[in-house]
PDB file of C-alpha atoms and ligand atoms in Angstrom:
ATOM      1  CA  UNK B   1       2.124 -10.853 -16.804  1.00  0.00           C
ATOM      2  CA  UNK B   2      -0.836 -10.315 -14.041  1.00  0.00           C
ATOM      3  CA  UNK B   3       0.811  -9.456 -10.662  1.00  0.00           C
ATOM      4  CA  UNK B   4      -2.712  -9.706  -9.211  1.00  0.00           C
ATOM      5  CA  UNK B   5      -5.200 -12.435 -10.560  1.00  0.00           C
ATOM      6  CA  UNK B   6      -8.431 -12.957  -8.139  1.00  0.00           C
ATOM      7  CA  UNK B   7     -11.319 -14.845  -9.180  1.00  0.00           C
ATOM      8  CA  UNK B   8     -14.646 -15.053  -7.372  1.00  0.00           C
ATOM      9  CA  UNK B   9     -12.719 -12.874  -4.366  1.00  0.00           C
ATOM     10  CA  UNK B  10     -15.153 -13.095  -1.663  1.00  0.00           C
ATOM     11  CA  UNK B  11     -14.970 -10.913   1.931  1.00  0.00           C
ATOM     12  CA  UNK B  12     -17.535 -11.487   4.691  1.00  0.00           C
ATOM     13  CA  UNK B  13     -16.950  -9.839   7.623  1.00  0.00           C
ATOM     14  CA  UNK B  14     -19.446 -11.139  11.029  1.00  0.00           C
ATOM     15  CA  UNK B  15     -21.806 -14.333  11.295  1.00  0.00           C
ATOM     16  CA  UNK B  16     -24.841 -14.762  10.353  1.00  0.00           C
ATOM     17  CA  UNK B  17     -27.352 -11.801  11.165  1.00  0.00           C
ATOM     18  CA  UNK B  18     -24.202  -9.503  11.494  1.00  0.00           C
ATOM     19  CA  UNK B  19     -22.860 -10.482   8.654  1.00  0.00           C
ATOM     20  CA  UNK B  20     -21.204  -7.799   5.690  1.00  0.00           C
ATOM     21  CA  UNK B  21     -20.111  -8.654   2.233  1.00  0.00           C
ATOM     22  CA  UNK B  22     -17.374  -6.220   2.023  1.00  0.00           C
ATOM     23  CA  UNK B  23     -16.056  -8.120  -1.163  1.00  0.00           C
ATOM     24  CA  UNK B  24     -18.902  -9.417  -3.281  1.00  0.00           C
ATOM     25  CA  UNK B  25     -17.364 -12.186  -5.471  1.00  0.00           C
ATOM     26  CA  UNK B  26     -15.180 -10.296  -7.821  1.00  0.00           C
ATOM     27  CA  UNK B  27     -12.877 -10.669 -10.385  1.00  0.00           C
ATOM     28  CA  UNK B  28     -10.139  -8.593 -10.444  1.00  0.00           C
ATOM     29  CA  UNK B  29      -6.707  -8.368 -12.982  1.00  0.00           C
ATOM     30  CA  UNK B  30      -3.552  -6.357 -12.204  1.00  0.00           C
ATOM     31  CA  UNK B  31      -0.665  -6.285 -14.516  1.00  0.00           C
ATOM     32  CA  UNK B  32       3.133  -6.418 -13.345  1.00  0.00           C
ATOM     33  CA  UNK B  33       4.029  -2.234 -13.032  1.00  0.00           C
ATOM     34  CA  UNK B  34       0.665  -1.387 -13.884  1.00  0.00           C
ATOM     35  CA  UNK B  35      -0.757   1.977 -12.097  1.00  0.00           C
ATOM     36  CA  UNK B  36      -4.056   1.483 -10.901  1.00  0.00           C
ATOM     37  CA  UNK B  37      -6.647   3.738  -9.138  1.00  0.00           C
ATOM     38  CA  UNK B  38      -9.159   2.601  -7.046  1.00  0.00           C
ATOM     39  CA  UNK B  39     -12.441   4.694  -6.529  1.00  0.00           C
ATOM     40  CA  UNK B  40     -15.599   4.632  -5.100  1.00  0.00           C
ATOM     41  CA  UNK B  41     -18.280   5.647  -2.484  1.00  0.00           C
ATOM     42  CA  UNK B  42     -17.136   5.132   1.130  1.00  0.00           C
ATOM     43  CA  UNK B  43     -18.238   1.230   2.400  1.00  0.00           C
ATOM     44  CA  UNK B  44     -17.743   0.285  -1.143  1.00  0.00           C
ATOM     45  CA  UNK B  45     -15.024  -1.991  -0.383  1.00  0.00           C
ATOM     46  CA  UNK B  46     -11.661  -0.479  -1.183  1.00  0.00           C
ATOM     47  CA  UNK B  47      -9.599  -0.843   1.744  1.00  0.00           C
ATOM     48  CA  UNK B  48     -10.979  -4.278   2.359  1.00  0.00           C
ATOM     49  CA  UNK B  49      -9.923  -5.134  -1.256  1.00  0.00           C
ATOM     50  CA  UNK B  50      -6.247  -3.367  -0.162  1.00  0.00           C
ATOM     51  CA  UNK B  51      -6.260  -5.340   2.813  1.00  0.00           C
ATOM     52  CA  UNK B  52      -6.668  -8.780   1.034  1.00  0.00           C
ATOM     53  CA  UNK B  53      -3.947  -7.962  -2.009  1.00  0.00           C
ATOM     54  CA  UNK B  54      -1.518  -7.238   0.670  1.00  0.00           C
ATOM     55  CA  UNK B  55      -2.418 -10.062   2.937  1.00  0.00           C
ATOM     56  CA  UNK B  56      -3.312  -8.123   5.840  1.00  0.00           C
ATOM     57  CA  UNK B  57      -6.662 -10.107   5.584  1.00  0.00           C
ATOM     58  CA  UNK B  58      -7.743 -13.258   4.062  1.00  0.00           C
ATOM     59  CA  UNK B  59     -10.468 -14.043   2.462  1.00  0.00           C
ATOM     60  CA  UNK B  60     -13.569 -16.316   2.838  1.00  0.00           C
ATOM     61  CA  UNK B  61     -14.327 -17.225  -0.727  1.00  0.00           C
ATOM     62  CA  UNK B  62     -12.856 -17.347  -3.893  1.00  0.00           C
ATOM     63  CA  UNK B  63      -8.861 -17.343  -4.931  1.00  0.00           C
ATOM     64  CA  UNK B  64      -6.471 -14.567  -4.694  1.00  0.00           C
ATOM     65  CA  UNK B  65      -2.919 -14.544  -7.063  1.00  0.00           C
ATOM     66  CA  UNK B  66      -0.268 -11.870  -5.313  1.00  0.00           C
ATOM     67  CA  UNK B  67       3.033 -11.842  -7.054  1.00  0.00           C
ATOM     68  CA  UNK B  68       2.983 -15.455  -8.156  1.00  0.00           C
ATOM     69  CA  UNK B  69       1.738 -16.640  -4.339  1.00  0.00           C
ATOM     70  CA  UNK B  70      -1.458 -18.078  -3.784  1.00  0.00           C
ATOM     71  CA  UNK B  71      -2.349 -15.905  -0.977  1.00  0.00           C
ATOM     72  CA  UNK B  72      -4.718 -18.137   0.798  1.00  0.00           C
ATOM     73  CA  UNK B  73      -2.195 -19.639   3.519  1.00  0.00           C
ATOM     74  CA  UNK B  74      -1.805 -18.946   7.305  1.00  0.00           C
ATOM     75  CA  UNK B  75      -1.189 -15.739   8.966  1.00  0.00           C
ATOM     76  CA  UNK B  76       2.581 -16.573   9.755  1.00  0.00           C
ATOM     77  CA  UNK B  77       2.967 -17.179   5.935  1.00  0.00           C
ATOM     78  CA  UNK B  78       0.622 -14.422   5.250  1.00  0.00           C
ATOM     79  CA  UNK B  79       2.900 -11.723   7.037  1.00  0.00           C
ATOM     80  CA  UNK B  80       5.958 -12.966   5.695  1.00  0.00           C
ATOM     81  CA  UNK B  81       4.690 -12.837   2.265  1.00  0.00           C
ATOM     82  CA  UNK B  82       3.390  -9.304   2.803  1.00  0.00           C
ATOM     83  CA  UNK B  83       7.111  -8.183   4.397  1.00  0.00           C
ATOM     84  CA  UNK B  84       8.828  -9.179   1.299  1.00  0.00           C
ATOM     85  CA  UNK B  85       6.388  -8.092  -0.883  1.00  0.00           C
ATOM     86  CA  UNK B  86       4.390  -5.231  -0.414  1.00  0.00           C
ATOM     87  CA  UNK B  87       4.511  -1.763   1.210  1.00  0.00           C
ATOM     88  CA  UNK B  88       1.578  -0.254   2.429  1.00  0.00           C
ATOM     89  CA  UNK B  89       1.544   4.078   2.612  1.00  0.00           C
ATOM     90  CA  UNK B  90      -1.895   4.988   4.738  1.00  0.00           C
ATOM     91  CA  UNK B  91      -3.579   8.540   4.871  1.00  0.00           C
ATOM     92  CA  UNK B  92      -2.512   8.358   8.992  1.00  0.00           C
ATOM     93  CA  UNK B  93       0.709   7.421   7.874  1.00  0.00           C
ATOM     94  CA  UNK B  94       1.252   5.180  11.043  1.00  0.00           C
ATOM     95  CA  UNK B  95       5.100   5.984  11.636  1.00  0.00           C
ATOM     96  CA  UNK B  96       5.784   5.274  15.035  1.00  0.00           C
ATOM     97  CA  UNK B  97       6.339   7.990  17.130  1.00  0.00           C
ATOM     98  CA  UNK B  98       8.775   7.672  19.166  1.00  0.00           C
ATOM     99  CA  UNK B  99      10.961   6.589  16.577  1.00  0.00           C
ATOM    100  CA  UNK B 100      13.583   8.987  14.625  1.00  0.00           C
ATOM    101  CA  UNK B 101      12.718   9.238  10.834  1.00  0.00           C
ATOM    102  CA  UNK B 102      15.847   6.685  10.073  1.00  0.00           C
ATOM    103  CA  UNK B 103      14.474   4.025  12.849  1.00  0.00           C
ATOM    104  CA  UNK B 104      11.001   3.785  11.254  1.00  0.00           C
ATOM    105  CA  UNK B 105      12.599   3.455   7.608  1.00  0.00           C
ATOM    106  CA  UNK B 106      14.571   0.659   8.599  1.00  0.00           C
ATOM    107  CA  UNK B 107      12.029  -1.371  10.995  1.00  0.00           C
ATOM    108  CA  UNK B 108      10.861  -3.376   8.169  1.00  0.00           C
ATOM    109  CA  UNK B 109      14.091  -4.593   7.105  1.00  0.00           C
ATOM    110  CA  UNK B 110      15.525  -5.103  10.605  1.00  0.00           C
ATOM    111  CA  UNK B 111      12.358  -7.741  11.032  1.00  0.00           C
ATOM    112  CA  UNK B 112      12.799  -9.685   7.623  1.00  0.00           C
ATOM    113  CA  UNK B 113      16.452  -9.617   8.300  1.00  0.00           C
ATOM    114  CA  UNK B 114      17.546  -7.917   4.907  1.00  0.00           C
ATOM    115  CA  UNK B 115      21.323  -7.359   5.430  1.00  0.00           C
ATOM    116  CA  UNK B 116      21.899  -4.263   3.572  1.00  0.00           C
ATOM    117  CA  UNK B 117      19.112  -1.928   4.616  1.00  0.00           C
ATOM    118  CA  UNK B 118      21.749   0.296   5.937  1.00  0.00           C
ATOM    119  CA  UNK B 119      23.061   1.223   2.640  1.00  0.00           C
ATOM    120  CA  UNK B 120      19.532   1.707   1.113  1.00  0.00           C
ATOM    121  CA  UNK B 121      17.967   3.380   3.839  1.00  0.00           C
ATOM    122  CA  UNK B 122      20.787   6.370   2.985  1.00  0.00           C
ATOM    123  CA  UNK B 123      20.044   6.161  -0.455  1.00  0.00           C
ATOM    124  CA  UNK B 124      16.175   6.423   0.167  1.00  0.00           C
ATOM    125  CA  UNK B 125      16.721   9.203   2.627  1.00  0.00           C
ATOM    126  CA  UNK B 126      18.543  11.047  -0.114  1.00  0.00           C
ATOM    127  CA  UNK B 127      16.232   9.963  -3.271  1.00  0.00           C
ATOM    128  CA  UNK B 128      13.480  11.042  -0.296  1.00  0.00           C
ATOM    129  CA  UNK B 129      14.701  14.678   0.406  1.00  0.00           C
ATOM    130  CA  UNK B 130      15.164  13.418   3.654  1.00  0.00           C
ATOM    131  CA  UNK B 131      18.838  13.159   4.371  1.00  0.00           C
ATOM    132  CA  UNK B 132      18.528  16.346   7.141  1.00  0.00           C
ATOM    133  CA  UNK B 133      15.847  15.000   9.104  1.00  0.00           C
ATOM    134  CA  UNK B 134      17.102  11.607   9.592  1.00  0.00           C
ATOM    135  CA  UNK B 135      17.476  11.644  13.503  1.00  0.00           C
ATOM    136  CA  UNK B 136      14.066  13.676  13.417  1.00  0.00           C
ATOM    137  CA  UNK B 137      11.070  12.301  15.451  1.00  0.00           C
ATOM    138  CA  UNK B 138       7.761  12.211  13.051  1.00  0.00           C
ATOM    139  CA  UNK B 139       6.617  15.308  15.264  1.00  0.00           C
ATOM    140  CA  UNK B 140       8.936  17.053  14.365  1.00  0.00           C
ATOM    141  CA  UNK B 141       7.674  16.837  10.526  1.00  0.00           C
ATOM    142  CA  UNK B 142       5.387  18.119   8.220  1.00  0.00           C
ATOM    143  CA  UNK B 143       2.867  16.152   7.033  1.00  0.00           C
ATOM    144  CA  UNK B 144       4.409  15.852   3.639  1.00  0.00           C
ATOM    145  CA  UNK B 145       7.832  14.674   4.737  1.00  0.00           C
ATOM    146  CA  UNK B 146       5.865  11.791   7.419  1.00  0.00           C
ATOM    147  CA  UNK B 147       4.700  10.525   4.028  1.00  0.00           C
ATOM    148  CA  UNK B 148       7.860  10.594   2.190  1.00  0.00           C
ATOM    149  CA  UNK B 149       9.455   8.871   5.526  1.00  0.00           C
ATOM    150  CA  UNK B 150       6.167   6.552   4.981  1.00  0.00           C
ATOM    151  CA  UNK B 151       7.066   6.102   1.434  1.00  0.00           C
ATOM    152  CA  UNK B 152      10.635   5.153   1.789  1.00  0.00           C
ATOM    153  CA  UNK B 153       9.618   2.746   4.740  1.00  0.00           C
ATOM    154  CA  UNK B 154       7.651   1.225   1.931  1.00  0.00           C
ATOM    155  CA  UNK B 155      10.415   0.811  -0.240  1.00  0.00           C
ATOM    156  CA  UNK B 156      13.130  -0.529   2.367  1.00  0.00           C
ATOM    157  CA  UNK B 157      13.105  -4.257   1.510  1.00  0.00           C
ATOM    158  CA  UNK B 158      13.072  -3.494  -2.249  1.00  0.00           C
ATOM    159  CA  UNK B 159       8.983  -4.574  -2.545  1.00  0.00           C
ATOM    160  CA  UNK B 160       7.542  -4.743  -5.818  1.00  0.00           C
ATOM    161  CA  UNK B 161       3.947  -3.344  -4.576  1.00  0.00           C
ATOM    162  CA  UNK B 162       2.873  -0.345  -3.250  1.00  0.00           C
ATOM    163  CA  UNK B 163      -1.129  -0.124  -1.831  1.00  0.00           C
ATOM    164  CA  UNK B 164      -1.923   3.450  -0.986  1.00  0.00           C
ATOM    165  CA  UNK B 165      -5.067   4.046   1.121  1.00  0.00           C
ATOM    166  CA  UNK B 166      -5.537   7.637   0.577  1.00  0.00           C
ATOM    167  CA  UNK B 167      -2.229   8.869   1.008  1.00  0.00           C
ATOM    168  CA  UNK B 168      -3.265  12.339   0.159  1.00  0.00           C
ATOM    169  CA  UNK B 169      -6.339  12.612   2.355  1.00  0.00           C
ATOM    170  CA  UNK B 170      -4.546  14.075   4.918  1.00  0.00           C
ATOM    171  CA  UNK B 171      -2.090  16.361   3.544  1.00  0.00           C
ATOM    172  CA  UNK B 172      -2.825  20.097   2.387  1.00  0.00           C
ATOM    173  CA  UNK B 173      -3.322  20.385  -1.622  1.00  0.00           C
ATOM    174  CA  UNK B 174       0.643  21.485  -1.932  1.00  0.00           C
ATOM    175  CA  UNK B 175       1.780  18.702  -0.198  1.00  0.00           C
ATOM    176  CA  UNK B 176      -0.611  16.135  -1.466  1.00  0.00           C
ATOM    177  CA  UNK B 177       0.416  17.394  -5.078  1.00  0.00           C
ATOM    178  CA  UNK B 178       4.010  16.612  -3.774  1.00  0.00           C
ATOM    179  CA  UNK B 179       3.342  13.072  -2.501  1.00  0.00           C
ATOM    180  CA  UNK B 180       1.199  11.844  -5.541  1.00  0.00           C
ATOM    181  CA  UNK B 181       4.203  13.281  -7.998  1.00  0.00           C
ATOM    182  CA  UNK B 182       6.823  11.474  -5.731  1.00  0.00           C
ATOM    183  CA  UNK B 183       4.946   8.238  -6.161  1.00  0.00           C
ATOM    184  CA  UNK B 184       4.542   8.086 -10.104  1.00  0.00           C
ATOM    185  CA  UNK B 185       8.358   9.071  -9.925  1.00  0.00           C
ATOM    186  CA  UNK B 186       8.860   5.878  -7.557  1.00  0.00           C
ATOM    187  CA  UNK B 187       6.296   3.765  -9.567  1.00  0.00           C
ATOM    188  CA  UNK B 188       8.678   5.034 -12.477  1.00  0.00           C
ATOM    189  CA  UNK B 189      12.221   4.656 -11.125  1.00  0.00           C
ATOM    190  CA  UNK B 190      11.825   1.363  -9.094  1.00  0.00           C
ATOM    191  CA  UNK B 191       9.169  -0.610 -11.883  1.00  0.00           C
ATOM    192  CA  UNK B 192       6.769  -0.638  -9.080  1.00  0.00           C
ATOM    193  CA  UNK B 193       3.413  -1.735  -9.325  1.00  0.00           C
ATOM    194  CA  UNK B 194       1.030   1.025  -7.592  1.00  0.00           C
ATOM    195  CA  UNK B 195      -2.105   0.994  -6.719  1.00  0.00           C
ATOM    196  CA  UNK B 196      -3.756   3.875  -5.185  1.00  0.00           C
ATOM    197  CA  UNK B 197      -6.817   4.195  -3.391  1.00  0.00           C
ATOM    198  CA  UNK B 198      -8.436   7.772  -3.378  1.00  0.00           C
ATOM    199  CA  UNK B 199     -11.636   9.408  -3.357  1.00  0.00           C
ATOM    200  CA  UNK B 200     -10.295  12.302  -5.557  1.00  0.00           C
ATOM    201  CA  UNK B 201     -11.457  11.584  -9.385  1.00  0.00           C
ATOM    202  CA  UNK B 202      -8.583  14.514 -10.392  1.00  0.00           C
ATOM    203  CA  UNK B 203      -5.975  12.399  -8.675  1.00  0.00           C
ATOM    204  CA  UNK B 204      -7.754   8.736 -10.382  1.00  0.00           C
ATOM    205  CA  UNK B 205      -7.460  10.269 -13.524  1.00  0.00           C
ATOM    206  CA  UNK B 206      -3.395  10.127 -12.985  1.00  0.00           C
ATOM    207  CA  UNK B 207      -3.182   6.631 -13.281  1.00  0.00           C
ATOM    208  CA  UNK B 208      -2.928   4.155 -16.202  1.00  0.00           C
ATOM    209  CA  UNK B 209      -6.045   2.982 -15.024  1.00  0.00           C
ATOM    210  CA  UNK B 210      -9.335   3.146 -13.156  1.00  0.00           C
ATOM    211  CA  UNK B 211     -11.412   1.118 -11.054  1.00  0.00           C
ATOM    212  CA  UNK B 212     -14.998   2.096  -9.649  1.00  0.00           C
ATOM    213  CA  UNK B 213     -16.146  -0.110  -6.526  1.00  0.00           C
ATOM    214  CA  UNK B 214     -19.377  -0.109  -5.370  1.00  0.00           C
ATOM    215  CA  UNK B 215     -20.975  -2.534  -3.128  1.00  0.00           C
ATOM    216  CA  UNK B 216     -18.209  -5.100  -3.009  1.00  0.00           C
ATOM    217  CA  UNK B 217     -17.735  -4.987  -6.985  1.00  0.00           C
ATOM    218  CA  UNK B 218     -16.026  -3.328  -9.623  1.00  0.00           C
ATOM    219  CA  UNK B 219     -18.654  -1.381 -11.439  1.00  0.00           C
ATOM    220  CA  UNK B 220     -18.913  -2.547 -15.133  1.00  0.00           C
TER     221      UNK B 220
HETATM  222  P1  ADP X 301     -14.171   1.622   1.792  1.00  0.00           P
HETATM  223  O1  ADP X 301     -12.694   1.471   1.930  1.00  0.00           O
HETATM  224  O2  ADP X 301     -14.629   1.666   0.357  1.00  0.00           O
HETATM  225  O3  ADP X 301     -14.722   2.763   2.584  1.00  0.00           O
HETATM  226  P2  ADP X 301     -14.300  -0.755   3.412  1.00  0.00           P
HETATM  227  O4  ADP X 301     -13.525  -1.777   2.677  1.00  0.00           O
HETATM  228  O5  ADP X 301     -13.645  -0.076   4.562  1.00  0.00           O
HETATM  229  O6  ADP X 301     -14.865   0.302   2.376  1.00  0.00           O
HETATM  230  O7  ADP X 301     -15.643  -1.415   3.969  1.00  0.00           O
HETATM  231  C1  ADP X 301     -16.509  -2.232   3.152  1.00  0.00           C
HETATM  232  C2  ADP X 301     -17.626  -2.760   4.046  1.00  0.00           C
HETATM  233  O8  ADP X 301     -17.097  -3.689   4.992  1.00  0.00           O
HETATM  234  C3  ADP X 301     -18.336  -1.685   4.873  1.00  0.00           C
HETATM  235  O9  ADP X 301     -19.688  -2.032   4.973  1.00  0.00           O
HETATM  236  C4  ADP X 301     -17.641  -1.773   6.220  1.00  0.00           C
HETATM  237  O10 ADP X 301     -18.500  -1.355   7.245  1.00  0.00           O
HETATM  238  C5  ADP X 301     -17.338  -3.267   6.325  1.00  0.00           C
HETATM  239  N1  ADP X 301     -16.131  -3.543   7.123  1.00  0.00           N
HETATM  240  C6  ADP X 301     -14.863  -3.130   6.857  1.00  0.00           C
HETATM  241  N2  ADP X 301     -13.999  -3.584   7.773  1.00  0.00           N
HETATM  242  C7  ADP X 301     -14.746  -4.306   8.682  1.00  0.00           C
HETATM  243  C8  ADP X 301     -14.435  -5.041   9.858  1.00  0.00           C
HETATM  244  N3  ADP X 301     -13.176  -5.137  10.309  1.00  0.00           N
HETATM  245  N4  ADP X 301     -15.456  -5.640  10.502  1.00  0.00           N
HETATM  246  C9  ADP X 301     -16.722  -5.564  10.051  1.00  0.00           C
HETATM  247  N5  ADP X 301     -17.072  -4.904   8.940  1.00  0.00           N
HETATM  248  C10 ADP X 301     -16.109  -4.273   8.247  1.00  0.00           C
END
């Protein structure tokens, strides 16, 4: 079964003069727990292509399948879709700050209202290696253990999905070794479906499969 079906996926960002075709009418498959890797020069159109499979965008052309939705509705039902349904894990990380480790984990549930986040969020923390820093503040981290409290953020409401933007690029090579390995073990344990954006062909080369972008397309 294809988790991710888009035909003719089209992105244009501006009007007229200023305009950019960040997506360039593509057709793109995903399969349900598949492990993909995303590559490709820098303005070739990854993140944009993240953005619109998690519905942090929409698009201006084309039709886009997410998880059995048709992802072209309004931003309300855009952002609900995307809290049930996806987690996102950035290279910045974007934990809030003045948050303790525990507080950011739970933030997504808390807004969709999922009733037994408590109970998960403990069992994350532990699964996470991060049952001692719980009441930590992200400064207070390393950079590898803000992604792991990134990572189980991402798995809080029990999404099916995870879209990471370079999760490694800003970790040190022992770390980022750490982080990729923790999330083929969560791609593994929870029957995820990953997909992984990265300019580092060693780390593609992980995945199940790979994907070249390059001007707005998937290179043939
Ligand atoms: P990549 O992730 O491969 O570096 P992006 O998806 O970020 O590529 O960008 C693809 C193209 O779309 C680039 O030309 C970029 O400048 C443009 N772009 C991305 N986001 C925006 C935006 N919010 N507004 C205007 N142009 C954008």
């Amino acid at each position: 079964m294809n988790v991710i079906e888009g035909r003719n996926l089209t992105k244009i960002y501006g009007k007229k003069e200023n305009q950019t075709v960040a997506i360039n009418h593509m057709d793109i498959s995903v399969k349900s727990g598949e492990y993909l890797a995303i590559t490709g020069a820098s303005g070739s159109g990854k993140s944009t292509l993240l953005h619109l499979i998690g519905g942090l965008e929409s698009y201006t052309d084309g039709t886009l399948m997410v998880c059995g939705k048709d992802l072209n509705m309004n931003d309300e039902a855009l952002s609900a879709f995307r809290r049930q349904n996806i987690g996102f894990i950035y290279q910045q990380f974007h934990l809030f700050p003045q948050l303790t480790v525990y507080q950011n984990i739970v933030l997504p549930a808390m807004i969709h209202k999922n009733e037994r986040y408590e109970q998960r969020a403990v069992e994350l923390l532990e699964y996470l290696d991060l049952s001692d820093k719980k009441n930590a503040l992200p400064s207070e981290l390393s950079g590898g253990q803000q992604q792991r409290t990134a990572i189980a953020r991402a798995l809080i409401t029990g999404a099916k999905m995870i879209l990471a933007d370079e999760p490694t690029g800003n970790l040190d090579s022992a770390s980022a070794e750490k982080v990729k390995v923790l999330l083929e073990q969560v791609w593994k344990t929870f029957h995820i479906t990953l997909i992984v954006v990265t300019h580092d062909l060693s780390y593609a080369q992980r995945a199940e499969r790979r994907i070249e972008m390059c001007d707005g397309r998937i290179l043939a």
